[in-house]
mmCIF file of C-alpha atoms in Angstrom:
data_model
loop_
_atom_site.group_PDB
_atom_site.id
_atom_site.type_symbol
_atom_site.label_atom_id
_atom_site.label_comp_id
_atom_site.label_asym_id
_atom_site.label_seq_id
_atom_site.Cartn_x
_atom_site.Cartn_y
_atom_site.Cartn_z
ATOM 1 C CA LEU A 1 0.338 0.154 -0.065
ATOM 2 C CA LEU A 2 2.995 2.368 0.664
ATOM 3 C CA ASN A 3 4.254 1.371 -2.560
ATOM 4 C CA LEU A 4 1.302 1.647 -4.182
ATOM 5 C CA ASN A 5 0.719 5.628 -2.688
ATOM 6 C CA SER A 6 4.776 6.226 -3.203
ATOM 7 C CA SER A 7 4.534 7.818 0.182
ATOM 8 C CA THR A 8 7.711 8.024 2.462
ATOM 9 C CA THR A 9 6.283 10.353 5.203
ATOM 10 C CA THR A 10 3.432 10.332 7.428
ATOM 11 C CA LEU A 11 1.957 13.557 6.117
ATOM 12 C CA LEU A 12 2.202 11.730 2.370
ATOM 13 C CA LEU A 13 0.397 8.981 4.035
ATOM 14 C CA SER A 14 -2.388 10.918 5.275
ATOM 15 C CA ARG A 15 -3.084 12.638 2.253
ATOM 16 C CA THR A 16 -3.885 9.420 0.557
ATOM 17 C CA TRP A 17 -7.384 10.071 0.357
ATOM 18 C CA ASN A 18 -6.675 12.540 -2.351
ATOM 19 C CA LYS A 19 -5.054 10.473 -4.609
ATOM 20 C CA LEU A 20 -6.641 6.833 -4.025
ATOM 21 C CA THR A 21 -9.774 7.297 -2.599
ATOM 22 C CA TRP A 22 -10.310 3.447 -2.203
ATOM 23 C CA LEU A 23 -7.251 3.064 -0.207
ATOM 24 C CA THR A 24 -8.026 4.907 2.557
ATOM 25 C CA PRO A 25 -9.941 2.545 4.535
ATOM 26 C CA LEU A 26 -7.609 -0.063 3.759
ATOM 27 C CA ILE A 27 -4.564 1.490 5.333
ATOM 28 C CA PRO A 28 -6.140 1.380 8.917
ATOM 29 C CA SER A 29 -7.055 -2.040 8.462
ATOM 30 C CA THR A 30 -3.473 -3.345 6.875
ATOM 31 C CA LEU A 31 -1.665 -1.713 9.682
ATOM 32 C CA LEU A 32 -3.873 -3.263 12.593
ATOM 33 C CA SER A 33 -3.330 -6.537 10.872
ATOM 34 C CA LEU A 34 0.492 -5.765 11.059
ATOM 35 C CA GLY A 35 0.144 -5.179 14.566
ATOM 36 C CA GLY A 36 -1.534 -8.445 15.016
ATOM 37 C CA LEU A 37 -5.129 -7.828 16.553
ATOM 38 C CA PRO A 38 -7.056 -10.463 17.152
ATOM 39 C CA PRO A 39 -9.886 -10.633 14.744
ATOM 40 C CA LEU A 40 -7.611 -9.930 11.916
ATOM 41 C CA THR A 41 -4.997 -12.285 9.877
ATOM 42 C CA GLY A 42 -1.616 -11.153 11.779
ATOM 43 C CA PHE A 43 -2.578 -12.464 15.282
ATOM 44 C CA LEU A 44 -3.001 -15.692 14.160
ATOM 45 C CA PRO A 45 0.528 -16.696 13.164
ATOM 46 C CA LYS A 46 1.844 -14.706 16.537
ATOM 47 C CA TRP A 47 -0.521 -16.332 18.583
ATOM 48 C CA ALA A 48 0.661 -20.221 17.236
ATOM 49 C CA ILE A 49 4.279 -19.140 17.892
ATOM 50 C CA ILE A 50 3.424 -17.983 21.578
ATOM 51 C CA GLU A 51 1.538 -20.966 22.291
ATOM 52 C CA GLU A 52 4.340 -23.485 20.845
ATOM 53 C CA PHE A 53 6.919 -21.333 23.321
ATOM 54 C CA THR A 54 4.648 -21.611 26.038
ATOM 55 C CA LYS A 55 3.821 -25.428 25.580
ATOM 56 C CA ASN A 56 8.020 -25.917 25.873
ATOM 57 C CA ASN A 57 7.882 -23.963 29.066
ATOM 58 C CA SER A 58 9.830 -21.317 27.359
ATOM 59 C CA LEU A 59 8.379 -18.237 28.993
ATOM 60 C CA ILE A 60 11.201 -15.479 28.282
ATOM 61 C CA ILE A 61 10.906 -15.152 24.524
ATOM 62 C CA PRO A 62 6.983 -14.766 24.367
ATOM 63 C CA THR A 63 7.441 -12.090 26.834
ATOM 64 C CA ILE A 64 9.790 -10.488 24.677
ATOM 65 C CA MET A 65 7.656 -11.349 21.693
ATOM 66 C CA ALA A 66 4.563 -9.693 23.013
ATOM 67 C CA THR A 67 6.500 -6.329 24.141
ATOM 68 C CA ILE A 68 8.017 -5.756 20.830
ATOM 69 C CA THR A 69 4.381 -6.575 19.379
ATOM 70 C CA LEU A 70 2.821 -3.807 21.988
ATOM 71 C CA LEU A 71 5.896 -1.206 20.735
ATOM 72 C CA ASN A 72 4.695 -2.331 16.639
ATOM 73 C CA LEU A 73 1.315 -1.682 17.663
ATOM 74 C CA TYR A 74 1.645 1.494 18.906
ATOM 75 C CA PHE A 75 3.651 3.058 15.825
ATOM 76 C CA TYR A 76 0.874 1.715 13.909
ATOM 77 C CA LEU A 77 -1.523 3.143 15.854
ATOM 78 C CA ARG A 78 -0.002 6.756 15.750
ATOM 79 C CA LEU A 79 0.329 6.069 11.588
ATOM 80 C CA ILE A 80 -3.472 5.236 11.627
ATOM 81 C CA TYR A 81 -4.006 8.373 13.856
ATOM 82 C CA SER A 82 -2.352 10.472 11.831
ATOM 83 C CA THR A 83 -3.680 9.145 8.216
ATOM 84 C CA SER A 84 -7.304 9.447 9.309
ATOM 85 C CA ILE A 85 -7.969 11.863 12.124
ATOM 86 C CA THR A 86 -5.643 14.400 11.920
ATOM 87 C CA LEU A 87 -6.031 15.631 8.276
ATOM 88 C CA LEU A 88 -10.050 15.039 7.462
ATOM 89 C CA PRO A 89 -10.854 14.276 3.778
ATOM 90 C CA MET A 90 -13.318 17.448 3.755
ATOM 91 C CA SER A 91 -10.435 19.877 3.932
ATOM 92 C CA ASN A 92 -9.688 22.121 0.371
ATOM 93 C CA ASN A 93 -6.154 22.589 0.701
ATOM 94 C CA VAL A 94 -4.955 19.987 -2.057
ATOM 95 C CA LYS A 95 -6.115 19.648 -5.122
ATOM 96 C CA MET A 96 -8.288 16.918 -5.980
ATOM 97 C CA LYS A 97 -5.380 14.526 -7.725
ATOM 98 C CA TRP A 98 -7.385 11.337 -8.203
ATOM 99 C CA GLN A 99 -9.918 13.176 -10.798
ATOM 100 C CA PHE A 100 -6.694 14.122 -12.581
ATOM 101 C CA GLU A 101 -4.233 11.603 -12.977
ATOM 102 C CA HIS A 102 -4.439 8.011 -13.647
ATOM 103 C CA THR A 103 -2.670 5.612 -11.640
ATOM 104 C CA LYS A 104 -1.492 2.253 -12.650
ATOM 105 C CA PRO A 105 -3.796 -0.867 -12.097
ATOM 106 C CA THR A 106 -3.488 -3.312 -9.510
ATOM 107 C CA PRO A 107 -5.444 -6.334 -10.156
ATOM 108 C CA PHE A 108 -4.261 -8.443 -7.391
ATOM 109 C CA LEU A 109 -4.775 -6.096 -4.841
ATOM 110 C CA PRO A 110 -8.758 -6.474 -4.310
ATOM 111 C CA THR A 111 -8.462 -10.367 -4.860
ATOM 112 C CA LEU A 112 -6.481 -10.509 -1.982
ATOM 113 C CA ILE A 113 -7.912 -8.481 0.315
ATOM 114 C CA ALA A 114 -11.159 -10.406 -0.181
ATOM 115 C CA LEU A 115 -9.227 -13.386 0.247
ATOM 116 C CA THR A 116 -8.019 -12.556 3.595
ATOM 117 C CA THR A 117 -11.284 -11.228 4.703
ATOM 118 C CA LEU A 118 -12.937 -14.582 3.782
ATOM 119 C CA LEU A 119 -10.202 -16.509 5.595
ATOM 120 C CA LEU A 120 -10.832 -14.926 9.004
ATOM 121 C CA PRO A 121 -13.885 -17.487 10.079
ATOM 122 C CA ILE A 122 -11.599 -20.508 9.007
ATOM 123 C CA SER A 123 -8.570 -19.433 11.463
ATOM 124 C CA PRO A 124 -9.466 -21.011 14.854
ATOM 125 C CA PHE A 125 -10.033 -24.005 12.430
ATOM 126 C CA MET A 126 -6.439 -23.537 11.479
ATOM 127 C CA LEU A 127 -4.901 -22.967 14.733
ATOM 128 C CA MET A 128 -6.335 -25.977 16.104
ATOM 129 C CA ILE A 129 -4.720 -28.052 12.674
ATOM 130 C CA LEU A 130 -1.521 -26.978 14.165
#
């Protein structure tokens, strides 16, 4: 998403609604999935790894992993705050780029987003198999 938008700073990331309006609601959900929140797909691998470490009576590594995850989640929440709350889509300071420029098509992005959303209900079953 960052490469598609070619944003390198938080300010450019907060102006994504101006360039790609359909990408604006996907940024928070993607960042929260990277942070590993429970209803999203990024939580399942972290949960499986922490569960295996606790089964092997190794508690130091899962504690370090959970602490680092909290730091990552704090960073991602700050990015979400700066992209969605601080700069409202109704401000008229910036020219509406999405009306004038044509971006290159991304055929796989909508498919992958739909696939990960459809796989959410079977994630407990996948965890049970592991």
